[in-house]
Short mmCIF file of C-alpha atoms and ligand atoms in Angstrom, two decimals:
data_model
loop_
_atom_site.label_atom_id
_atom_site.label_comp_id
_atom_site.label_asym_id
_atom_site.label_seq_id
_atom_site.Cartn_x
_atom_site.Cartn_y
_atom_site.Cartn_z
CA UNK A 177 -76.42 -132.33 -115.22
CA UNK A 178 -76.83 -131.99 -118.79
CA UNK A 179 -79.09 -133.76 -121.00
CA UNK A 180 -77.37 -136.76 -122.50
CA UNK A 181 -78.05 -136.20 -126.52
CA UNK A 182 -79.06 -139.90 -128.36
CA UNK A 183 -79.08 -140.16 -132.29
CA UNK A 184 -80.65 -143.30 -134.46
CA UNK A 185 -79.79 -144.16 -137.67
CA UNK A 186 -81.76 -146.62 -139.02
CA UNK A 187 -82.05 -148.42 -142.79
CA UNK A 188 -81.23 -150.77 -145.51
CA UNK A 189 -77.97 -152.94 -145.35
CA UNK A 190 -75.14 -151.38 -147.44
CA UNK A 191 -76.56 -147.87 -147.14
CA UNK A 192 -73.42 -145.90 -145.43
CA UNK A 193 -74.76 -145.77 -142.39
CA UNK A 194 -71.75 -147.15 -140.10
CA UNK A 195 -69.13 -144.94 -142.21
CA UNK A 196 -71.47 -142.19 -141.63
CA UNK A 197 -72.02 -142.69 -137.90
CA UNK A 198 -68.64 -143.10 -137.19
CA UNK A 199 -67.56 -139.81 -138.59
CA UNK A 200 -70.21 -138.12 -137.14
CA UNK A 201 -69.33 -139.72 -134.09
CA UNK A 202 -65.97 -138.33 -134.52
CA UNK A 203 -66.82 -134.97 -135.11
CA UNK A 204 -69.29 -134.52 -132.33
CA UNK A 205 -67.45 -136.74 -129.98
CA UNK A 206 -70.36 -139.36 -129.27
CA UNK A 207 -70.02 -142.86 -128.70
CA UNK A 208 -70.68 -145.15 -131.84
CA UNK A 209 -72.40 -148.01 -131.16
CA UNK A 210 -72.53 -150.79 -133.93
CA UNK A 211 -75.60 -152.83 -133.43
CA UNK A 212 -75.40 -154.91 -136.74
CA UNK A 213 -72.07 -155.79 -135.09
CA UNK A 214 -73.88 -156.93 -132.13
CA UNK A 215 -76.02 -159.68 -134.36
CA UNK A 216 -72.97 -160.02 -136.32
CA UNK A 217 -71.51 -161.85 -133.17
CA UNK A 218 -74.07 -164.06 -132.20
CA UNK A 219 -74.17 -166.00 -135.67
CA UNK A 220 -70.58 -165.67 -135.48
CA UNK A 221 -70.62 -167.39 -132.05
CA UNK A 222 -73.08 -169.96 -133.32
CA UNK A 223 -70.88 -170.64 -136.80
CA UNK A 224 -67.58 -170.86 -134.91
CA UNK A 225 -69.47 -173.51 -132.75
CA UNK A 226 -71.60 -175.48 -135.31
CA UNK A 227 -74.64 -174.32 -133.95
CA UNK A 228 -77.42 -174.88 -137.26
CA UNK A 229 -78.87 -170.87 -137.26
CA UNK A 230 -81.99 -172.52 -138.28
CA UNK A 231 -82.45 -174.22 -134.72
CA UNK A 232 -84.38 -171.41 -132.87
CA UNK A 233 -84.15 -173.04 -129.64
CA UNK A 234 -80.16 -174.08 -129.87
CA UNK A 235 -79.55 -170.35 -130.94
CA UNK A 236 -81.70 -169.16 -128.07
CA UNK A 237 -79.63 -171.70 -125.56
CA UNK A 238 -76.04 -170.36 -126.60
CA UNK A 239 -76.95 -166.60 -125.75
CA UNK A 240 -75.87 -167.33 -122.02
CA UNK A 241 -72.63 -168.11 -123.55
CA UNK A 242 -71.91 -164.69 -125.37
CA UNK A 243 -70.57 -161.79 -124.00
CA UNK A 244 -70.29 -158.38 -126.56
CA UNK A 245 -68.39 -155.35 -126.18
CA UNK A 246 -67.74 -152.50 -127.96
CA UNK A 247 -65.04 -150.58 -127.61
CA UNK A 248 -64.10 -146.90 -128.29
CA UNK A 249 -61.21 -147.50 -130.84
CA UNK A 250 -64.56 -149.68 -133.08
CA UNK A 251 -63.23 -153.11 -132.42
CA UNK A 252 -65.50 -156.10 -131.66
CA UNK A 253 -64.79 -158.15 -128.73
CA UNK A 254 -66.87 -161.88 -128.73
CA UNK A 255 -65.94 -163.62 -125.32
CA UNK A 256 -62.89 -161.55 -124.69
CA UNK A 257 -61.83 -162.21 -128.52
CA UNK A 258 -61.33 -159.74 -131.22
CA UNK A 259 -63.76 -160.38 -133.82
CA UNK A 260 -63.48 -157.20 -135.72
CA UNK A 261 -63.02 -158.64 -139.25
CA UNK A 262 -64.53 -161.86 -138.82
CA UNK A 263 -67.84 -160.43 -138.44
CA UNK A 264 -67.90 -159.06 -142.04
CA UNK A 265 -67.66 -162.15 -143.96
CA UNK A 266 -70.75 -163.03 -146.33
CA UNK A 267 -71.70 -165.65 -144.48
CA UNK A 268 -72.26 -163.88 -141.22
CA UNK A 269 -74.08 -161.58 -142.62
CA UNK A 270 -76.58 -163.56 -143.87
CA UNK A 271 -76.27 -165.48 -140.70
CA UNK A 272 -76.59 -162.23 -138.92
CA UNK A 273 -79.81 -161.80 -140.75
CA UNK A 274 -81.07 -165.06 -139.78
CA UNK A 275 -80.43 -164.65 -135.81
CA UNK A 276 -81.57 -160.88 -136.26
CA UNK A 277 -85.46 -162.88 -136.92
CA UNK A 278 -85.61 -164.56 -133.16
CA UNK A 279 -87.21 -163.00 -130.32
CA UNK A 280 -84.73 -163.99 -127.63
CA UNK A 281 -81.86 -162.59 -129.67
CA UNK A 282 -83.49 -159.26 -130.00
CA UNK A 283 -84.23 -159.37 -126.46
CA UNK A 284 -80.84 -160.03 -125.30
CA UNK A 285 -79.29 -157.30 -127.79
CA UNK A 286 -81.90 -154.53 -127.47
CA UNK A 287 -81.34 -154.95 -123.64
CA UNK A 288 -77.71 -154.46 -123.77
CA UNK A 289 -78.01 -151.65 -126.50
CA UNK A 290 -80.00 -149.88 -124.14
CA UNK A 291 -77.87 -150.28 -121.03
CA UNK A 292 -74.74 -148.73 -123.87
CA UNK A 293 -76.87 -145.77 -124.26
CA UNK A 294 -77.10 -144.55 -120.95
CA UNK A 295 -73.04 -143.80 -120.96
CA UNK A 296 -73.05 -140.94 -122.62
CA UNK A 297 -74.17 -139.07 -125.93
CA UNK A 298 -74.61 -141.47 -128.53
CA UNK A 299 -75.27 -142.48 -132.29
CA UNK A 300 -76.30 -145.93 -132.55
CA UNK A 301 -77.23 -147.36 -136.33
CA UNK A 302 -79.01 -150.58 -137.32
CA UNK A 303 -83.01 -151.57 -138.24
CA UNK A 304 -84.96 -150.95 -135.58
CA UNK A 305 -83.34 -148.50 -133.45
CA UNK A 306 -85.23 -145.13 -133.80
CA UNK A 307 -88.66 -147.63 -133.43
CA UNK A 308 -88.02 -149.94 -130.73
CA UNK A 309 -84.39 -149.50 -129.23
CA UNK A 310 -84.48 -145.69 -128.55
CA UNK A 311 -87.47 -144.63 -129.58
CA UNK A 312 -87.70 -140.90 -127.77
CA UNK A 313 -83.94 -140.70 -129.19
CA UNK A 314 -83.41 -136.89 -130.09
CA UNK A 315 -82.80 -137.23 -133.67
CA UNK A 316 -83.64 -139.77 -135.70
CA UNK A 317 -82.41 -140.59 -139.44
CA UNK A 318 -83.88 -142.87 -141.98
CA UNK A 319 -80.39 -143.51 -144.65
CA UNK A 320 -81.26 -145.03 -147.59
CA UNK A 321 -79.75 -144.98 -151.60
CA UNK A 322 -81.04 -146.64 -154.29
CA UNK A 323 -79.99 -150.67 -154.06
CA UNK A 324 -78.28 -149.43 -157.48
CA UNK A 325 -75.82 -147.43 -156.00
CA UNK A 326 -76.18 -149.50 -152.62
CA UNK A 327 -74.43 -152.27 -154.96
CA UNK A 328 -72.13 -150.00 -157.10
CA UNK A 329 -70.21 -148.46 -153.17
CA UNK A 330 -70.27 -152.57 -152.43
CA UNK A 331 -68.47 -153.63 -155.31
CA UNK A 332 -66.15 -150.29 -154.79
CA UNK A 333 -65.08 -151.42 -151.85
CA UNK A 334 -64.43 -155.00 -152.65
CA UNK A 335 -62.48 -154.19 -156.08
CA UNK A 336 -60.46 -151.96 -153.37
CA UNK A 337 -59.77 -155.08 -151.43
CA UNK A 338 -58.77 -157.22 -154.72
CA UNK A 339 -61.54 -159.12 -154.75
CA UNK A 340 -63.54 -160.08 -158.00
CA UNK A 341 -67.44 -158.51 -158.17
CA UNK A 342 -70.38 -159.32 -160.04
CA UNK A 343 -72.54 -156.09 -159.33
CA UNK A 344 -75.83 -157.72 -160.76
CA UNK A 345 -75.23 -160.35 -157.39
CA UNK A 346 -74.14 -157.55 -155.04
CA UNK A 347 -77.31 -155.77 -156.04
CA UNK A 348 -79.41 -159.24 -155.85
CA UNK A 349 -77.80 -160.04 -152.48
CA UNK A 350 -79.04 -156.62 -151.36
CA UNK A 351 -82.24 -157.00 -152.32
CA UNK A 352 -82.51 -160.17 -150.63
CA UNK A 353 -81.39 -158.83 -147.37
CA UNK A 354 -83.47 -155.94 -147.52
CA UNK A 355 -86.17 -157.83 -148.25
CA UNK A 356 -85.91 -160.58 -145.15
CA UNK A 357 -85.07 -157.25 -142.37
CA UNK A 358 -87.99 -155.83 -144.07
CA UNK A 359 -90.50 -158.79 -143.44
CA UNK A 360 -89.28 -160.42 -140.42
CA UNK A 361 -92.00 -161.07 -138.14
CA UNK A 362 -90.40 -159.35 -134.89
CA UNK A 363 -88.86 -155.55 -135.21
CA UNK A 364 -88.91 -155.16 -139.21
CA UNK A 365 -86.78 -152.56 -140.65
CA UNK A 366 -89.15 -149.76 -140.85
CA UNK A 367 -89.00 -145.80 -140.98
CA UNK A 368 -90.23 -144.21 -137.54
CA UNK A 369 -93.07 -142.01 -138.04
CA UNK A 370 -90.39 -139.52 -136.65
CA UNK A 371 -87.42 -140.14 -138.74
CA UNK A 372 -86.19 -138.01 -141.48
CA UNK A 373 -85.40 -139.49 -145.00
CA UNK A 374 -82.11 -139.12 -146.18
CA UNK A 375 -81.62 -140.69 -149.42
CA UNK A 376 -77.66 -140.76 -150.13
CA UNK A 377 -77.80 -141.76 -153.62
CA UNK A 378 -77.00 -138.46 -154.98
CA UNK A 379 -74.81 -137.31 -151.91
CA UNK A 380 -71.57 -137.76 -151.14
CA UNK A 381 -70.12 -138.94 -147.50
CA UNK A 382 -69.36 -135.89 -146.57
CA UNK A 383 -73.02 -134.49 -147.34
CA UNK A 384 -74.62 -136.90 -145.53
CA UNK A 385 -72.80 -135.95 -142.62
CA UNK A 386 -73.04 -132.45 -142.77
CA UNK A 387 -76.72 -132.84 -142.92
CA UNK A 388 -77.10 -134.96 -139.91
CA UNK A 389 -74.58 -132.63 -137.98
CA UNK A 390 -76.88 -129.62 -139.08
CA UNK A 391 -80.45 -131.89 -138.09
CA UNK A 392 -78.58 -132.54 -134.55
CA UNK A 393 -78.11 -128.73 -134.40
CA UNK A 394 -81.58 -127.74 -135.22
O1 LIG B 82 -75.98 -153.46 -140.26
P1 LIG B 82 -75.40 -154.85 -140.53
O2 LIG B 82 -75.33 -155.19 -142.00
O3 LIG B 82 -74.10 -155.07 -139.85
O4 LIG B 82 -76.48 -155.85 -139.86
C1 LIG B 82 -76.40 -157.25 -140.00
C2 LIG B 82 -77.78 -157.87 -139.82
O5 LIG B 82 -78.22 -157.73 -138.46
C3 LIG B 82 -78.89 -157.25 -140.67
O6 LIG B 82 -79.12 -157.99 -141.85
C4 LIG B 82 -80.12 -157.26 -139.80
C5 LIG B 82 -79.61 -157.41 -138.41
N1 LIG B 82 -79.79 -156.21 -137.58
C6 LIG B 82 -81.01 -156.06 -136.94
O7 LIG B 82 -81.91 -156.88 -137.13
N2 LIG B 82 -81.21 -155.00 -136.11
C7 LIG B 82 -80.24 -154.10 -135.91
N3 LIG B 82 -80.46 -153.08 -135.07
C8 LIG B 82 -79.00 -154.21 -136.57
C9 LIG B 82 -78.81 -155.28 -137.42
#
């Protein structure tokens, strides 16, 4: 049988790395698996159901209640629903960050993440996958861009959408996030001893890729 092949891509919020996953996934024909999705849907589930994100122990209770699946196509499935786009408001992201701090949470997900890797060869991207998810995964990649230009592809993609952008509060809101995954008690975003840096800020998509298709190769 051959040897199933497992990539991590690990860093800061807003740094490319689900765009760039995907397309590698794409390329290479590995399943993508979001895990910011993942937390994405639990303080989705808790929102939608007036659960205060705050309350450790009521956010801990409602994991029982939530089913998440990822599917091929990139859709988000939350209980059978499709919660694709509601997952990327502002507010679940920062409530994503919130849930993202509690041990049972990370539990739950990491367990699930793990039984998703087994399927096949994969590329998985989020904080803490290359140090505690998967970490004998093959290859593992540490994206990163200045919070600058983090801000400046944010605002891109929102002007895109018609919606108004103050780049100084992009870049603050950044920041903040970074900060909080970078502090958290349990699983902080960190680099694995045994990731490489790739710092996009002076790369283009389609660099970034080619670089992690040629690292996968080595
Ligand atoms: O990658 P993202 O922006 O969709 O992630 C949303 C939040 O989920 C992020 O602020 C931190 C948390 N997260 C995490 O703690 N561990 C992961 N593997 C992925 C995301």
């Amino acid at each position: 049988m051959k040897k199933k092949i497992s990539i991590a891509i690990d860093g800061p919020s807003a740094a490319g790395k689900s765009t760039i996953a995907k397309m590698v996934a794409k390329k290479e024909n590995f399943i993508y698996i979001d895990t910011g999705a993942m937390y994405r849907s639990v303080a989705f589930y808790c929102i939608k159901n007036h659960i205060d994100l705050n309350d450790e122990q009521a956010v801990e209770q409602s994991i029982s209640n939530i089913q998440i699946r990822l599917t091929a196509d990139n859709k988000v499935y939350l209980n059978d629903e499709d919660v694709s786009l509601q997952i990327r408001t502002d507010e679940v992201s920062l409530g994503a960050s919130c849930v993202s701090k509690y041990q049972a949470v990370r539990t739950f997900l990491v367990d699930e993440q793990r039984k998703m890797a087994e399927t096949g060869n994969v590329i998985l991207d989020g904080r803490d996958i290359g140090t505690v998810v998967l970490p004998h995964a093959d290859l593992k990649i540490y994206l990163t861009a200045s919070s600058r230009t983090r801000a400046e592809r944010r605002c891109k993609e929102l002007v895109e959408k018609g919606v108004n952008c103050d780049i100084d509060t992009v870049e603050k809101d950044i920041i903040d996030r970074d900060y909080r995954d970078m502090h958290r008690e349990i699983s902080p975003l960190t680099q694995a001893e045994d990731a490489v840096l790739v710092d996009s800020s002076n790369m283009s998509i389609d660099e970034v890729v080619k670089e992690i298709i040629k690292l996968k190769n080595e």
